[in-house]
Amino acid sequence: MPIQSFVKLNINKEGEFKMNISRKLEVEQLRNKNSELFDKDVLNILNGQMMYEEFKTEELMGESDYAPFNEAMCVNSVTAQVFDEEFIKIRAEGHNSSVENYAKKVIDPLENLFAKKYKCIVLWFGEDMFCQMNLLTLLSYLEQSCYEGKVYLNSFREDEFKVNQIELELGDYSTIYNEVLVNHKKTYHKVPPVMYQAIDLYLEMLKEDNIVMKFISKNKGLSNQELLTKLFYLFPTIGYGDTQYIELINKMKKKTTPKI
């Protein structure tokens, strides 16, 4: 299963502490400015378990419900219908997980999304490609399930937690999801600029000789840890966690290992 990293690189503990404080202050400012988005009939969906645990520990979400989306939709196969039986089966296979384990980690935490009606859903997702493909998947699901409430996006860069809040209009996201994540094609529908860039990067990463594979190939002498440190630093807009990068490193090693 994918390892979700809210802060992908935890080398500087002091820096990490400062980021935690800045995130807390930023969320408190949002609450003061837009308190109705932290009410009882609001669901906040957070990108990943680590972000969820942090928000839970700090009690940042007011009266609202909140849940993590523990996926890495930018890797492995997907199905047209989001969160149905076939989707769960295909995604579990892609992550080398049993259906039961996948459901426990990904589907069960989203129970409120499936079971309750909300006047508003707030999606907290970073600007990198990893987060944006997760966001696209959830927007597609909201359209497929005929959600009628308001949808807000709280987007941010992971290196500086400055939240940009916009209201999103549902309409074409299920089509875009199918074009991009199912059929691996560019979309000609209008999307936010950050998502547009993320789609280009997603399609680039599907290539055998993508920018990351080229970098790994040129730096074969480095240890896995050294490679990971450099990859996190050089490619922040991809947003991969260690799991995804290690898969690519191992793939490159297999390619370059001489056959006996």
Short mmCIF file of C-alpha atoms in Angstrom, two decimals:
data_model
loop_
_atom_site.label_atom_id
_atom_site.label_comp_id
_atom_site.label_asym_id
_atom_site.label_seq_id
_atom_site.Cartn_x
_atom_site.Cartn_y
_atom_site.Cartn_z
CA MET A 1 0.00 0.00 0.00
CA PRO A 2 1.22 3.54 -0.67
CA ILE A 3 2.94 5.33 2.16
CA GLN A 4 1.25 8.70 2.43
CA SER A 5 3.66 11.45 3.48
CA PHE A 6 2.14 14.80 4.32
CA VAL A 7 5.60 16.29 4.70
CA LYS A 8 7.54 14.15 2.25
CA LEU A 9 10.98 14.86 3.66
CA ASN A 10 11.52 14.88 7.41
CA ILE A 11 15.23 15.63 7.60
CA ASN A 12 15.12 18.86 9.59
CA LYS A 13 13.12 18.23 12.75
CA GLU A 14 13.14 21.90 13.72
CA GLY A 15 11.83 22.84 10.28
CA GLU A 16 9.14 20.19 10.58
CA PHE A 17 8.05 21.65 13.95
CA LYS A 18 7.83 25.13 12.44
CA MET A 19 5.70 23.77 9.59
CA ASN A 20 3.33 22.14 12.08
CA ILE A 21 2.90 25.46 13.88
CA SER A 22 2.36 27.35 10.61
CA ARG A 23 -0.25 24.80 9.48
CA LYS A 24 -2.12 25.18 12.77
CA LEU A 25 -2.13 28.99 12.48
CA GLU A 26 -3.23 28.84 8.84
CA VAL A 27 -6.19 26.55 9.64
CA GLU A 28 -7.19 28.75 12.58
CA GLN A 29 -7.18 31.79 10.27
CA LEU A 30 -9.41 29.90 7.82
CA ARG A 31 -11.81 29.02 10.64
CA ASN A 32 -12.03 32.65 11.73
CA LYS A 33 -12.64 33.78 8.15
CA ASN A 34 -15.07 31.05 7.07
CA SER A 35 -16.44 29.40 10.22
CA GLU A 36 -19.43 27.80 8.42
CA LEU A 37 -16.99 25.45 6.64
CA PHE A 38 -16.21 23.90 10.04
CA ASP A 39 -19.86 23.24 11.00
CA LYS A 40 -21.59 19.91 11.68
CA ASP A 41 -22.98 19.35 8.18
CA VAL A 42 -19.59 19.77 6.48
CA LEU A 43 -17.18 16.98 5.50
CA ASN A 44 -13.48 17.79 5.14
CA ILE A 45 -11.51 15.23 3.12
CA LEU A 46 -7.75 15.33 3.73
CA ASN A 47 -5.03 13.99 1.46
CA GLY A 48 -3.64 11.11 3.48
CA GLN A 49 -3.49 9.55 6.91
CA MET A 50 -0.64 11.70 8.24
CA MET A 51 -2.51 14.92 7.54
CA TYR A 52 -5.63 13.39 9.11
CA GLU A 53 -3.76 12.33 12.27
CA GLU A 54 -2.20 15.76 12.63
CA PHE A 55 -5.50 17.61 12.21
CA LYS A 56 -7.14 15.18 14.64
CA THR A 57 -4.42 15.60 17.28
CA GLU A 58 -4.55 19.39 17.02
CA GLU A 59 -8.40 19.36 16.97
CA LEU A 60 -8.38 21.73 14.02
CA MET A 61 -11.67 20.86 12.33
CA GLY A 62 -14.28 22.36 14.67
CA GLU A 63 -17.68 20.62 14.57
CA SER A 64 -17.19 19.23 11.06
CA ASP A 65 -16.56 15.62 10.07
CA TYR A 66 -13.22 14.84 8.48
CA ALA A 67 -11.68 11.84 6.77
CA PRO A 68 -8.45 10.88 4.98
CA PHE A 69 -8.15 9.72 1.38
CA ASN A 70 -5.36 7.15 1.63
CA GLU A 71 -4.60 6.55 -2.03
CA ALA A 72 -1.98 7.19 -4.70
CA MET A 73 -4.18 7.48 -7.80
CA CYS A 74 -1.23 8.59 -9.93
CA VAL A 75 0.06 4.99 -10.01
CA ASN A 76 -1.52 1.70 -11.18
CA SER A 77 -4.72 1.02 -13.13
CA VAL A 78 -8.10 2.58 -12.41
CA THR A 79 -11.70 1.93 -13.47
CA ALA A 80 -14.27 4.35 -14.89
CA GLN A 81 -16.60 4.06 -11.88
CA VAL A 82 -14.96 5.34 -8.70
CA PHE A 83 -15.22 3.27 -5.48
CA ASP A 84 -17.36 0.46 -6.92
CA GLU A 85 -16.47 -3.24 -6.49
CA GLU A 86 -14.36 -3.39 -9.66
CA PHE A 87 -12.47 -0.22 -8.68
CA ILE A 88 -11.61 -1.72 -5.27
CA LYS A 89 -10.47 -5.00 -6.85
CA ILE A 90 -8.28 -3.31 -9.50
CA ARG A 91 -6.74 -0.83 -7.06
CA ALA A 92 -6.03 -3.56 -4.48
CA GLU A 93 -4.26 -5.64 -7.16
CA GLY A 94 -2.18 -2.63 -8.22
CA HIS A 95 -1.00 -2.09 -4.65
CA ASN A 96 -0.34 -5.84 -4.12
CA SER A 97 -2.95 -5.81 -1.38
CA SER A 98 -5.95 -7.99 -0.57
CA VAL A 99 -9.38 -6.49 -1.24
CA GLU A 100 -10.05 -6.64 2.53
CA ASN A 101 -6.89 -4.70 3.42
CA TYR A 102 -7.50 -2.15 0.69
CA ALA A 103 -11.08 -1.58 1.86
CA LYS A 104 -9.87 -1.18 5.45
CA LYS A 105 -7.22 1.41 4.52
CA VAL A 106 -8.97 3.35 1.76
CA ILE A 107 -12.74 2.77 1.72
CA ASP A 108 -13.65 2.42 5.42
CA PRO A 109 -12.21 5.82 6.45
CA LEU A 110 -14.50 7.42 3.82
CA GLU A 111 -17.65 5.85 5.32
CA ASN A 112 -19.22 9.25 6.09
CA LEU A 113 -18.83 10.31 2.46
CA PHE A 114 -20.93 7.32 1.39
CA ALA A 115 -23.42 7.23 4.27
CA LYS A 116 -24.22 10.83 5.19
CA LYS A 117 -25.56 13.85 3.35
CA TYR A 118 -23.53 17.06 3.63
CA LYS A 119 -24.39 20.61 2.60
CA CYS A 120 -20.71 21.17 1.87
CA ILE A 121 -17.57 19.13 1.18
CA VAL A 122 -14.11 20.69 1.58
CA LEU A 123 -11.19 18.96 -0.16
CA TRP A 124 -7.70 19.58 1.26
CA PHE A 125 -5.15 18.69 -1.41
CA GLY A 126 -1.64 19.88 -2.26
CA GLU A 127 -0.66 21.33 -5.61
CA ASP A 128 1.66 18.47 -6.60
CA MET A 129 0.69 15.84 -9.15
CA PHE A 130 0.19 13.07 -6.55
CA CYS A 131 -2.39 15.15 -4.67
CA GLN A 132 -4.07 16.51 -7.79
CA MET A 133 -4.80 13.04 -9.20
CA ASN A 134 -6.32 12.08 -5.83
CA LEU A 135 -8.39 15.27 -5.98
CA LEU A 136 -9.56 14.51 -9.54
CA THR A 137 -10.70 11.04 -8.42
CA LEU A 138 -12.81 12.45 -5.58
CA LEU A 139 -14.36 15.13 -7.81
CA SER A 140 -15.26 12.40 -10.29
CA TYR A 141 -16.90 10.40 -7.50
CA LEU A 142 -18.92 13.42 -6.33
CA GLU A 143 -20.29 13.82 -9.87
CA GLN A 144 -20.98 10.11 -10.28
CA SER A 145 -22.86 10.05 -6.97
CA CYS A 146 -24.88 13.16 -7.98
CA TYR A 147 -23.69 15.23 -5.02
CA GLU A 148 -25.73 18.44 -4.88
CA GLY A 149 -24.01 20.47 -2.15
CA LYS A 150 -21.18 22.97 -2.39
CA VAL A 151 -17.58 21.88 -2.99
CA TYR A 152 -14.56 23.86 -1.84
CA LEU A 153 -10.91 23.17 -2.56
CA ASN A 154 -8.25 24.13 -0.04
CA SER A 155 -5.05 23.78 -2.05
CA PHE A 156 -1.52 24.33 -0.79
CA ARG A 157 2.13 23.73 -1.49
CA GLU A 158 3.69 21.26 0.90
CA ASP A 159 6.82 23.35 1.49
CA GLU A 160 4.78 26.34 2.69
CA PHE A 161 1.32 25.69 4.06
CA LYS A 162 -0.45 28.73 2.58
CA VAL A 163 -4.00 27.65 1.79
CA ASN A 164 -5.73 28.93 -1.32
CA GLN A 165 -9.49 28.39 -0.98
CA ILE A 166 -11.79 28.32 -4.02
CA GLU A 167 -15.30 27.03 -4.68
CA LEU A 168 -15.42 24.39 -7.42
CA GLU A 169 -18.26 23.77 -9.81
CA LEU A 170 -18.96 20.13 -10.61
CA GLY A 171 -19.76 19.21 -14.19
CA ASP A 172 -16.86 17.78 -16.23
CA TYR A 173 -14.61 16.10 -13.67
CA SER A 174 -15.90 12.57 -14.28
CA THR A 175 -15.18 13.01 -18.00
CA ILE A 176 -11.73 14.45 -17.24
CA TYR A 177 -11.01 11.55 -14.84
CA ASN A 178 -11.86 9.08 -17.62
CA GLU A 179 -9.80 10.93 -20.21
CA VAL A 180 -6.73 11.25 -17.99
CA LEU A 181 -6.63 8.42 -15.43
CA VAL A 182 -8.50 5.73 -17.38
CA ASN A 183 -7.47 6.46 -20.99
CA HIS A 184 -4.18 8.33 -20.36
CA LYS A 185 -5.07 11.21 -22.67
CA LYS A 186 -4.90 14.99 -22.28
CA THR A 187 -8.16 16.76 -21.56
CA TYR A 188 -9.54 19.74 -23.43
CA HIS A 189 -12.01 20.58 -20.67
CA LYS A 190 -11.30 23.55 -18.45
CA VAL A 191 -9.53 22.67 -15.19
CA PRO A 192 -7.76 24.82 -12.58
CA PRO A 193 -4.21 25.75 -13.81
CA VAL A 194 -2.55 23.64 -11.09
CA MET A 195 -4.50 20.55 -12.18
CA TYR A 196 -3.66 21.22 -15.83
CA GLN A 197 0.08 21.16 -15.02
CA ALA A 198 -0.40 18.05 -12.85
CA ILE A 199 -2.11 16.21 -15.73
CA ASP A 200 0.86 16.95 -18.02
CA LEU A 201 3.23 15.64 -15.36
CA TYR A 202 1.08 12.54 -14.76
CA LEU A 203 1.19 11.68 -18.49
CA GLU A 204 4.97 12.29 -18.53
CA MET A 205 5.44 9.88 -15.61
CA LEU A 206 3.62 7.12 -17.53
CA LYS A 207 6.49 7.00 -20.05
CA GLU A 208 9.17 4.34 -19.64
CA ASP A 209 11.90 6.98 -19.98
CA ASN A 210 10.29 9.66 -17.82
CA ILE A 211 12.32 12.42 -16.14
CA VAL A 212 12.66 10.48 -12.88
CA MET A 213 13.84 7.25 -14.57
CA LYS A 214 16.43 9.27 -16.52
CA PHE A 215 17.71 10.82 -13.29
CA ILE A 216 17.89 7.43 -11.51
CA SER A 217 19.71 5.95 -14.52
CA LYS A 218 22.35 8.71 -14.43
CA ASN A 219 22.85 8.31 -10.66
CA LYS A 220 23.01 4.53 -10.29
CA GLY A 221 26.01 4.78 -7.95
CA LEU A 222 23.98 6.41 -5.19
CA SER A 223 22.37 4.45 -2.36
CA ASN A 224 18.57 4.26 -2.20
CA GLN A 225 18.52 6.78 0.67
CA GLU A 226 20.73 9.24 -1.22
CA LEU A 227 18.56 8.85 -4.31
CA LEU A 228 15.36 9.40 -2.32
CA THR A 229 16.74 12.58 -0.74
CA LYS A 230 17.68 13.97 -4.16
CA LEU A 231 14.39 12.92 -5.78
CA PHE A 232 12.30 14.61 -3.08
CA TYR A 233 14.38 17.76 -3.47
CA LEU A 234 14.48 17.86 -7.29
CA PHE A 235 10.90 16.85 -8.11
CA PRO A 236 8.57 18.46 -5.54
CA THR A 237 5.85 18.98 -8.18
CA ILE A 238 5.52 15.19 -8.64
CA GLY A 239 4.71 14.66 -4.96
CA TYR A 240 5.59 10.95 -4.86
CA GLY A 241 6.16 9.32 -1.48
CA ASP A 242 9.01 6.91 -0.76
CA THR A 243 6.98 3.89 -1.93
CA GLN A 244 6.51 5.20 -5.46
CA TYR A 245 10.15 6.26 -5.83
CA ILE A 246 11.51 2.97 -4.48
CA GLU A 247 9.39 1.11 -7.06
CA LEU A 248 11.03 3.17 -9.82
CA ILE A 249 14.52 2.64 -8.35
CA ASN A 250 13.94 -1.13 -8.23
CA LYS A 251 12.55 -1.07 -11.77
CA MET A 252 15.70 0.65 -13.00
CA LYS A 253 17.92 -1.84 -11.13
CA LYS A 254 16.11 -4.76 -12.81
CA LYS A 255 16.60 -3.12 -16.21
CA THR A 256 20.32 -2.64 -15.72
CA THR A 257 21.11 -5.98 -14.02
CA PRO A 258 22.88 -8.16 -16.62
CA LYS A 259 21.11 -11.42 -17.40
CA ILE A 260 23.19 -14.54 -16.76
#
